[in-house]
Coordinates of C-alpha atoms in Angstrom, one line a residue:
X1 CA 62.2 -7.7 -9.0
X2 CA 60.1 -4.7 -8.1
X3 CA 57.4 -3.6 -10.5
X4 CA 57.5 0.0 -11.8
X5 CA 55.1 2.2 -9.7
X6 CA 53.1 3.2 -12.8
X7 CA 52.6 -0.4 -13.8
X8 CA 51.5 -1.2 -10.2
X9 CA 48.9 1.6 -10.4
X10 CA 47.6 0.3 -13.7
X11 CA 47.2 -3.2 -12.3
X12 CA 45.5 -1.9 -9.1
X13 CA 43.0 0.4 -10.8
X14 CA 42.4 -0.1 -14.5
X15 CA 40.2 -2.5 -16.3
X16 CA 41.5 -2.9 -19.9
X17 CA 39.4 -3.4 -23.1
X18 CA 39.2 -6.9 -24.5
X19 CA 41.5 -8.2 -21.8
X20 CA 41.3 -11.1 -19.4
X21 CA 42.3 -9.2 -16.3
X22 CA 43.3 -12.2 -14.3
X23 CA 46.1 -12.9 -16.8
X24 CA 46.9 -9.2 -17.2
X25 CA 47.8 -8.9 -13.5
X26 CA 50.4 -11.7 -13.7
X27 CA 53.1 -9.8 -15.4
X28 CA 54.3 -6.2 -15.6
X29 CA 52.6 -4.3 -18.5
X30 CA 54.4 -2.1 -20.9
X31 CA 53.5 1.5 -19.8
X32 CA 53.9 4.0 -22.7
X33 CA 55.3 7.2 -21.5
X34 CA 56.1 9.0 -24.7
X35 CA 56.3 8.7 -28.5
X36 CA 58.0 10.3 -31.5
X37 CA 57.2 9.5 -35.1
X38 CA 57.0 5.7 -35.5
X39 CA 58.5 5.1 -32.0
X40 CA 57.0 4.5 -28.6
X41 CA 58.9 4.7 -25.3
X42 CA 58.0 2.8 -22.1
X43 CA 58.5 3.2 -18.3
X44 CA 62.1 2.0 -18.6
X45 CA 63.1 4.1 -21.5
X46 CA 63.0 1.1 -23.9
X47 CA 61.8 2.0 -27.4
X48 CA 59.5 0.2 -29.7
X49 CA 58.2 0.5 -33.3
X50 CA 54.4 1.2 -33.4
X51 CA 53.7 -1.5 -36.0
X52 CA 49.9 -1.2 -35.9
X53 CA 49.7 2.6 -35.6
X54 CA 48.3 2.4 -32.0
X55 CA 45.5 0.1 -33.0
X56 CA 44.9 1.6 -36.5
X57 CA 44.5 5.2 -35.4
X58 CA 47.8 7.0 -35.9
X59 CA 48.4 8.3 -39.4
X60 CA 51.3 10.7 -39.4
X61 CA 53.3 9.5 -36.4
X62 CA 53.4 10.7 -32.8
X63 CA 54.1 14.3 -31.9
X64 CA 53.8 15.5 -35.5
X65 CA 54.8 19.2 -35.3
X66 CA 51.9 20.4 -37.5
X67 CA 49.3 18.4 -35.6
X68 CA 50.7 19.5 -32.2
X69 CA 50.7 23.1 -33.5
X70 CA 47.0 22.9 -34.6
X71 CA 46.0 21.8 -31.1
X72 CA 48.1 24.3 -29.3
X73 CA 46.9 27.2 -31.6
X74 CA 43.3 26.3 -30.8
X75 CA 44.0 25.9 -27.1
X76 CA 44.9 29.6 -27.2
X77 CA 41.3 30.3 -28.3
X78 CA 39.0 27.6 -26.7
X79 CA 39.0 23.9 -26.1
X80 CA 35.3 23.1 -26.3
X81 CA 31.8 24.6 -26.5
X82 CA 28.6 22.8 -27.1
X83 CA 27.1 22.0 -30.5
X84 CA 23.6 22.0 -29.0
X85 CA 22.3 25.4 -30.0
X86 CA 25.7 26.8 -31.0
X87 CA 28.1 26.5 -33.9
X88 CA 31.9 26.7 -33.9
X89 CA 34.7 27.6 -36.3
X90 CA 36.8 24.4 -36.7
X91 CA 33.8 22.1 -36.8
X92 CA 32.3 24.1 -39.7
X93 CA 35.6 24.3 -41.6
X94 CA 36.2 20.5 -41.1
X95 CA 32.7 19.6 -42.3
X96 CA 33.3 21.6 -45.5
X97 CA 36.6 19.9 -46.0
X98 CA 35.2 16.4 -45.3
X99 CA 32.3 16.9 -47.7
X100 CA 34.7 18.0 -50.4
X101 CA 37.0 15.1 -49.8
X102 CA 34.1 12.6 -49.7
X103 CA 32.7 13.7 -53.1
X104 CA 35.7 13.5 -55.5
X105 CA 34.6 14.8 -58.8
X106 CA 37.0 12.6 -60.8
X107 CA 35.4 9.5 -59.4
X108 CA 31.7 10.4 -59.6
X109 CA 31.8 12.6 -62.7
X110 CA 31.0 10.4 -65.7
X111 CA 31.5 6.8 -64.5
X112 CA 29.6 7.1 -61.3
X113 CA 26.1 7.1 -62.8
X114 CA 24.9 4.7 -60.1
X115 CA 26.0 7.2 -57.5
X116 CA 24.5 10.3 -59.1
X117 CA 21.8 10.6 -56.4
X118 CA 24.2 9.8 -53.6
X119 CA 26.2 12.9 -53.0
X120 CA 27.2 13.1 -49.3
X121 CA 26.0 16.5 -48.1
X122 CA 25.8 16.7 -44.3
X123 CA 28.2 15.8 -41.4
X124 CA 27.0 14.6 -38.0
X125 CA 29.8 14.6 -35.4
X126 CA 30.3 12.1 -32.6
X127 CA 33.3 10.8 -30.7
X128 CA 34.1 7.2 -31.7
X129 CA 33.7 4.6 -34.4
X130 CA 30.9 2.9 -32.7
X131 CA 29.0 6.1 -32.2
X132 CA 29.5 7.0 -35.8
X133 CA 27.7 3.7 -36.7
X134 CA 25.1 4.2 -34.0
X135 CA 24.3 7.6 -35.6
X136 CA 24.0 6.1 -39.1
X137 CA 21.9 3.2 -37.7
X138 CA 19.3 5.5 -36.1
X139 CA 19.1 7.8 -39.1
X140 CA 18.6 4.9 -41.5
X141 CA 16.0 3.3 -39.2
X142 CA 14.0 6.5 -39.0
X143 CA 14.4 7.2 -42.7
X144 CA 13.1 3.8 -43.6
X145 CA 10.1 4.2 -41.3
X146 CA 9.3 7.7 -42.6
X147 CA 9.6 6.8 -46.2
X148 CA 7.1 3.9 -45.6
X149 CA 9.7 1.3 -46.4
X150 CA 8.8 -0.8 -43.4
X151 CA 7.3 -0.5 -39.9
X152 CA 10.1 -2.6 -38.4
X153 CA 13.1 -2.1 -40.6
X154 CA 16.0 -4.6 -40.3
X155 CA 19.6 -4.3 -41.3
X156 CA 21.9 -6.4 -43.3
X157 CA 25.6 -7.0 -42.5
X158 CA 28.5 -9.2 -43.4
X159 CA 29.5 -12.3 -41.5
X160 CA 32.3 -11.5 -39.1
X161 CA 31.6 -7.8 -39.6
X162 CA 32.6 -5.6 -36.7
X163 CA 31.2 -2.1 -36.1
X164 CA 32.0 -1.3 -32.5
X165 CA 30.8 -2.1 -29.0
X166 CA 27.8 0.1 -28.2
X167 CA 24.6 -1.9 -28.2
X168 CA 23.4 -0.8 -31.7
X169 CA 26.9 -1.4 -33.2
X170 CA 27.1 -4.8 -31.6
X171 CA 23.7 -5.7 -33.1
X172 CA 25.0 -4.8 -36.5
X173 CA 28.2 -6.8 -35.9
X174 CA 28.5 -10.5 -36.7
X175 CA 31.4 -11.6 -34.4
X176 CA 30.1 -14.4 -32.2
X177 CA 33.0 -14.4 -29.8
X178 CA 32.4 -10.8 -28.8
X179 CA 28.7 -10.7 -29.1
X180 CA 27.3 -14.0 -27.8
X181 CA 27.1 -12.8 -24.2
X182 CA 24.9 -9.8 -25.1
X183 CA 22.4 -11.8 -27.2
X184 CA 19.2 -10.8 -25.4
X185 CA 20.1 -7.1 -25.5
X186 CA 20.4 -6.9 -29.2
X187 CA 18.2 -6.6 -32.2
X188 CA 18.3 -9.2 -35.0
X189 CA 20.3 -8.5 -38.2
X190 CA 20.4 -10.4 -41.4
X191 CA 23.8 -11.6 -42.4
X192 CA 25.4 -12.3 -45.7
X193 CA 28.6 -14.3 -46.4
X194 CA 32.0 -12.7 -46.0
X195 CA 34.2 -12.8 -49.2
X196 CA 37.0 -14.6 -47.2
X197 CA 38.8 -15.9 -50.3
X198 CA 41.4 -17.9 -48.3
X199 CA 38.7 -20.0 -46.8
X200 CA 36.2 -19.8 -49.7
X201 CA 33.8 -22.8 -49.5
X202 CA 33.0 -22.7 -53.2
X203 CA 36.3 -22.4 -54.9
X204 CA 38.7 -24.9 -53.3
X205 CA 41.8 -23.5 -54.9
X206 CA 45.0 -25.4 -54.2
X207 CA 47.1 -23.5 -51.7
X208 CA 50.1 -23.1 -53.9
X209 CA 52.9 -20.8 -52.6
X210 CA 52.9 -18.4 -55.5
X211 CA 51.2 -15.3 -56.6
X212 CA 48.4 -17.4 -58.2
X213 CA 47.2 -18.8 -54.9
X214 CA 43.6 -18.7 -55.9
X215 CA 42.3 -20.2 -59.1
X216 CA 40.3 -17.7 -61.0
X217 CA 37.3 -20.0 -61.2
X218 CA 35.4 -17.5 -59.0
X219 CA 31.8 -17.2 -60.0
X220 CA 31.0 -14.7 -57.2
X221 CA 28.9 -17.3 -55.4
X222 CA 29.3 -15.2 -52.2
X223 CA 27.3 -12.5 -53.9
X224 CA 24.4 -14.8 -55.0
X225 CA 23.5 -15.3 -51.3
X226 CA 23.2 -11.5 -50.9
X227 CA 20.7 -11.3 -53.8
X228 CA 18.6 -14.1 -52.3
X229 CA 18.6 -12.3 -48.9
X230 CA 17.2 -9.1 -50.6
X231 CA 14.5 -11.0 -52.4
X232 CA 13.4 -12.8 -49.3
X233 CA 13.2 -9.5 -47.4
X234 CA 11.0 -7.9 -50.1
X235 CA 8.7 -10.9 -50.2
X236 CA 8.3 -10.7 -46.5
X237 CA 7.4 -7.1 -46.9
X238 CA 10.3 -6.1 -44.7
X239 CA 12.9 -4.5 -46.9
X240 CA 16.2 -3.5 -45.2
X241 CA 16.8 -0.1 -43.8
X242 CA 20.5 -0.3 -44.6
X243 CA 23.3 -2.5 -45.6
X244 CA 26.4 -2.1 -43.4
X245 CA 29.8 -3.0 -44.8
X246 CA 33.5 -2.4 -44.0
X247 CA 34.7 -1.6 -47.6
X248 CA 37.8 -3.4 -49.0
X249 CA 39.0 -4.8 -45.7
X250 CA 37.1 -6.5 -42.8
X251 CA 39.3 -5.6 -39.9
X252 CA 38.3 -7.7 -36.9
X253 CA 37.4 -10.6 -39.1
X254 CA 41.2 -10.9 -39.5
X255 CA 42.1 -8.3 -42.1
X256 CA 40.0 -10.1 -44.7
X257 CA 40.7 -8.3 -48.0
X258 CA 37.7 -8.4 -50.4
X259 CA 38.5 -9.4 -54.0
X260 CA 38.4 -6.5 -56.4
X261 CA 34.9 -5.9 -57.7
X262 CA 33.1 -7.4 -54.8
X263 CA 32.1 -4.1 -53.2
X264 CA 31.0 -2.8 -56.6
X265 CA 28.8 -5.8 -57.2
X266 CA 27.0 -5.7 -53.8
X267 CA 26.7 -1.9 -53.9
X268 CA 24.9 -2.3 -57.3
X269 CA 22.5 -4.8 -55.7
X270 CA 21.8 -2.5 -52.8
X271 CA 21.1 0.4 -55.2
X272 CA 18.7 -1.7 -57.3
X273 CA 16.8 -2.7 -54.1
X274 CA 16.9 1.0 -52.9
X275 CA 18.7 0.1 -49.7
X276 CA 21.0 2.7 -48.3
X277 CA 24.7 1.7 -48.2
X278 CA 26.4 2.4 -44.8
X279 CA 30.2 2.3 -45.3
X280 CA 32.1 1.7 -42.0
X281 CA 35.4 3.3 -42.9
X282 CA 36.5 3.7 -39.3
X283 CA 39.6 1.7 -40.0
X284 CA 39.9 2.0 -43.8
X285 CA 39.3 5.8 -44.1
X286 CA 42.0 8.4 -44.6
X287 CA 44.2 6.6 -47.0
X288 CA 44.8 3.2 -45.2
X289 CA 44.0 1.1 -48.3
X290 CA 45.3 3.7 -50.9
X291 CA 42.6 6.1 -51.9
X292 CA 41.4 8.6 -49.3
X293 CA 38.3 6.5 -48.7
X294 CA 38.4 2.7 -49.5
X295 CA 34.9 2.8 -51.1
X296 CA 36.0 5.2 -53.7
X297 CA 38.8 2.9 -54.8
X298 CA 36.0 0.5 -55.9
X299 CA 34.0 3.3 -57.5
X300 CA 31.3 3.1 -54.8
X301 CA 29.7 6.1 -53.1
X302 CA 27.9 5.2 -50.0
X303 CA 24.8 6.9 -48.5
X304 CA 26.4 6.9 -45.1
X305 CA 30.1 7.3 -44.6
X306 CA 31.3 6.6 -41.1
X307 CA 34.7 7.7 -40.1
X308 CA 36.7 8.0 -36.8
X309 CA 40.1 6.5 -35.8
X310 CA 42.5 8.2 -38.2
X311 CA 40.3 11.3 -38.7
X312 CA 42.3 13.2 -36.0
X313 CA 45.5 11.6 -37.1
X314 CA 45.1 9.4 -34.0
X315 CA 45.3 12.3 -31.6
X316 CA 41.8 12.7 -30.1
X317 CA 38.6 10.8 -30.0
X318 CA 36.4 12.1 -32.7
X319 CA 34.1 10.6 -35.3
X320 CA 31.8 11.8 -38.1
X321 CA 28.8 10.3 -40.0
X322 CA 28.5 11.8 -43.5
X323 CA 25.0 11.5 -45.1
X324 CA 23.2 12.2 -48.3
X325 CA 20.6 14.9 -48.7
X326 CA 17.9 12.3 -49.1
X327 CA 18.4 11.0 -45.6
X328 CA 18.7 14.6 -44.2
X329 CA 15.5 15.7 -45.8
X330 CA 13.4 13.1 -44.0
X331 CA 14.2 14.8 -40.7
X332 CA 13.0 18.3 -41.7
X333 CA 9.8 19.7 -40.5
X334 CA 8.3 22.1 -37.9
X335 CA 9.1 21.8 -34.2
X336 CA 5.8 20.1 -33.6
X337 CA 6.3 17.6 -36.4
X338 CA 8.5 15.4 -34.1
X339 CA 10.9 14.9 -37.0
X340 CA 14.0 16.2 -35.1
X341 CA 16.9 13.7 -34.9
X342 CA 17.0 13.2 -31.1
X343 CA 20.6 12.1 -30.8
X344 CA 23.9 13.7 -29.8
X345 CA 26.9 13.8 -27.4
X346 CA 28.4 16.3 -25.0
X347 CA 31.5 16.6 -27.1
X348 CA 29.9 16.6 -30.5
X349 CA 31.9 18.9 -32.9
X350 CA 34.7 19.4 -30.3
X351 CA 37.0 22.2 -31.4
X352 CA 40.4 20.6 -30.6
X353 CA 39.4 17.4 -32.4
X354 CA 38.2 19.4 -35.4
X355 CA 41.3 21.5 -35.5
X356 CA 43.7 18.5 -35.5
X357 CA 41.5 16.7 -38.0
X358 CA 41.8 19.6 -40.4
X359 CA 45.5 19.6 -40.1
X360 CA 45.6 15.9 -40.6
X361 CA 43.5 16.1 -43.8
X362 CA 45.8 18.8 -45.1
X363 CA 48.8 16.5 -44.6
X364 CA 47.0 13.7 -46.4
X365 CA 46.1 15.9 -49.3
X366 CA 49.2 17.9 -49.8
X367 CA 51.7 17.0 -47.1
X368 CA 54.3 14.3 -46.7
X369 CA 51.7 11.7 -45.9
X370 CA 50.0 12.1 -49.3
X371 CA 49.4 9.1 -51.6
X372 CA 52.9 9.0 -53.0
X373 CA 54.2 8.3 -49.5
X374 CA 51.5 5.7 -48.9
X375 CA 52.3 4.1 -52.2
X376 CA 55.9 3.7 -51.2
X377 CA 55.0 2.1 -47.9
X378 CA 52.6 -0.2 -49.8
X379 CA 55.4 -1.3 -52.1
X380 CA 57.9 -1.7 -49.3
X381 CA 55.5 -3.9 -47.3
X382 CA 54.6 -6.0 -50.4
X383 CA 58.2 -6.6 -51.3
X384 CA 59.3 -7.4 -47.7
X385 CA 56.5 -9.8 -47.0
X386 CA 57.4 -12.2 -49.8
X387 CA 60.1 -13.7 -47.5
X388 CA 57.4 -14.9 -45.1
X389 CA 56.1 -17.5 -47.6
X390 CA 59.2 -19.6 -46.7
X391 CA 57.6 -20.3 -43.3
X392 CA 55.4 -23.5 -43.5
X393 CA 52.9 -22.1 -40.9
X394 CA 52.2 -18.9 -42.9
X395 CA 48.9 -19.7 -44.5
X396 CA 48.0 -16.4 -46.1
X397 CA 49.4 -12.9 -46.5
X398 CA 46.7 -10.3 -47.1
X399 CA 47.4 -6.7 -48.0
X400 CA 45.4 -3.7 -49.0
X401 CA 47.6 -0.6 -49.2
X402 CA 49.2 -0.1 -45.8
X403 CA 47.1 -2.7 -44.2
X404 CA 48.5 -6.2 -43.7
X405 CA 47.3 -9.5 -42.1
X406 CA 49.4 -12.6 -41.9
X407 CA 47.4 -15.7 -41.1
X408 CA 49.1 -18.5 -39.2
X409 CA 48.0 -22.1 -39.6
X410 CA 49.2 -25.5 -38.5
X411 CA 50.2 -26.3 -42.0
X412 CA 49.9 -24.3 -45.2
X413 CA 48.8 -27.3 -47.3
X414 CA 45.8 -28.1 -45.1
X415 CA 45.1 -24.5 -43.9
X416 CA 44.2 -26.1 -40.6
X417 CA 43.7 -23.3 -37.9
X418 CA 45.4 -23.5 -34.5
X419 CA 43.5 -24.3 -31.4
X420 CA 42.5 -21.0 -29.9
X421 CA 43.7 -22.0 -26.4
X422 CA 47.3 -22.1 -27.7
X423 CA 47.1 -18.3 -28.3
X424 CA 49.6 -18.5 -31.2
X425 CA 48.9 -15.0 -32.4
X426 CA 49.3 -13.5 -28.9
X427 CA 52.6 -15.4 -28.4
X428 CA 54.0 -14.2 -31.7
X429 CA 53.2 -10.6 -30.7
X430 CA 54.8 -11.1 -27.3
X431 CA 58.0 -12.3 -29.0
X432 CA 57.8 -9.3 -31.3
X433 CA 57.5 -6.9 -28.3
X434 CA 60.6 -8.5 -26.8
X435 CA 62.4 -7.5 -30.0
X436 CA 61.1 -3.9 -29.9
X437 CA 58.0 -4.1 -32.3
X438 CA 54.5 -3.6 -30.9
X439 CA 51.4 -4.9 -32.6
X440 CA 48.3 -6.9 -31.6
X441 CA 46.9 -10.0 -33.2
X442 CA 43.4 -10.8 -34.3
X443 CA 43.2 -14.4 -33.3
X444 CA 46.1 -16.0 -35.2
X445 CA 46.3 -13.2 -37.8
X446 CA 49.2 -10.8 -37.1
X447 CA 48.5 -7.3 -38.1
X448 CA 51.0 -4.8 -39.6
X449 CA 49.7 -1.3 -40.2
X450 CA 52.5 1.3 -39.9
X451 CA 52.0 5.0 -39.6
X452 CA 52.6 6.8 -42.9
X453 CA 55.9 8.3 -41.6
X454 CA 57.5 4.8 -41.3
X455 CA 60.8 4.6 -43.2
X456 CA 61.8 1.7 -45.5
X457 CA 64.2 0.6 -42.7
X458 CA 61.5 0.6 -40.1
X459 CA 59.2 -1.5 -42.3
X460 CA 62.1 -4.0 -42.9
X461 CA 62.5 -4.2 -39.2
X462 CA 58.8 -4.9 -38.6
X463 CA 58.9 -7.7 -41.1
X464 CA 62.2 -9.2 -40.0
X465 CA 61.0 -9.2 -36.4
X466 CA 57.7 -10.7 -37.4
X467 CA 59.6 -13.5 -39.2
X468 CA 61.9 -14.2 -36.2
X469 CA 58.9 -14.2 -33.8
X470 CA 57.0 -16.7 -35.9
X471 CA 60.0 -19.0 -36.2
X472 CA 60.7 -18.8 -32.5
X473 CA 57.1 -19.6 -31.4
X474 CA 56.8 -22.4 -33.9
X475 CA 60.1 -23.9 -32.7
X476 CA 58.6 -24.1 -29.2

């Protein structure tokens, strides 16, 4: 059978991310030609449900009239002008809206005493999650040196943390599979344990198949190690320049959902040690886990808030790093002081990206994608997923708001993982695609993260198809 010409061109010319290209070239890829709402269409006119929101980016669905309109309206004015030496309208309006959204008074009024000095004040624009982290990293590094914290500041991050693929972001990350190859390019980072309850080494809860899957004997042992790390660093006279964390859910670690209270505990320790908290909300931002920003759901206000992916509603590459006044002040001085932040991008503050981000934020705050809609999706997912417990190879089902990870194991009683060479997760996703549902696994964790416009029927379909695909692959 002849391959579609578009698929042929792809195979001839494109090198795909995180893809073994030798295998990619063996079969015809799905070429997406259009989309509408939760649906995607391919080169043969087949339609699919976008069950992971185009890798965690699309919030309100494809071709949303208000988002399209925002871009078209600004195209009538201008598409891009430089942020080096010039200001522009949508970037200024968006910065104001982001700062307002990132400092919710109801959260940090009375209760947030620990956050009093940590109001986010300034926005630095870039174009991707990894560049948002790269920005925070350079700012925190310089800030630590200038405030005399340390001559060679180090960073602290969480085991299996993932913060992007530029060299600085890879150094912050702790995913050996992705990062081993680049070892000698990177700077060293201290790591703390991930609160991966399903595989907790301290609290060997029996894997019962009920709501009470984890015994509540948790003594927060995973937090003790963090305290020790901080003390060691202070003793060595090398306190940390920043502590980097994905709040509430560690994405690439396998949608590892942190137990409630974990983030608050570690944030308190960071505050006590005067270490800036860098929240990587590239995936969790803009309502994915419930609140507009995941950190806020835990009552934590970071010193750096890094956002990207969903910021533009999944329409255009754009990112932002929000910082406190304290950080900003350490870069102020005369021209000759050398204190300027020497960093930026050609497309910093891009007008089209800023326009669509503003429209997206409006939809989240008052439109049909607001928290009531997200709450309904959260409930629909939660109710539907219960049926998966009947499958013996479903080890864990993790959910935070509209984010779901289903971990597949050889046997739920032993929690024994599959051999990676079997590519169980990838095969389940292939079987799902054959049934018209697109998502991508993280190892053997299957991800569901629907756009906020997904209907209850569409969510049921995603779960039913996931169930059929697991059963089919296990039967083989």
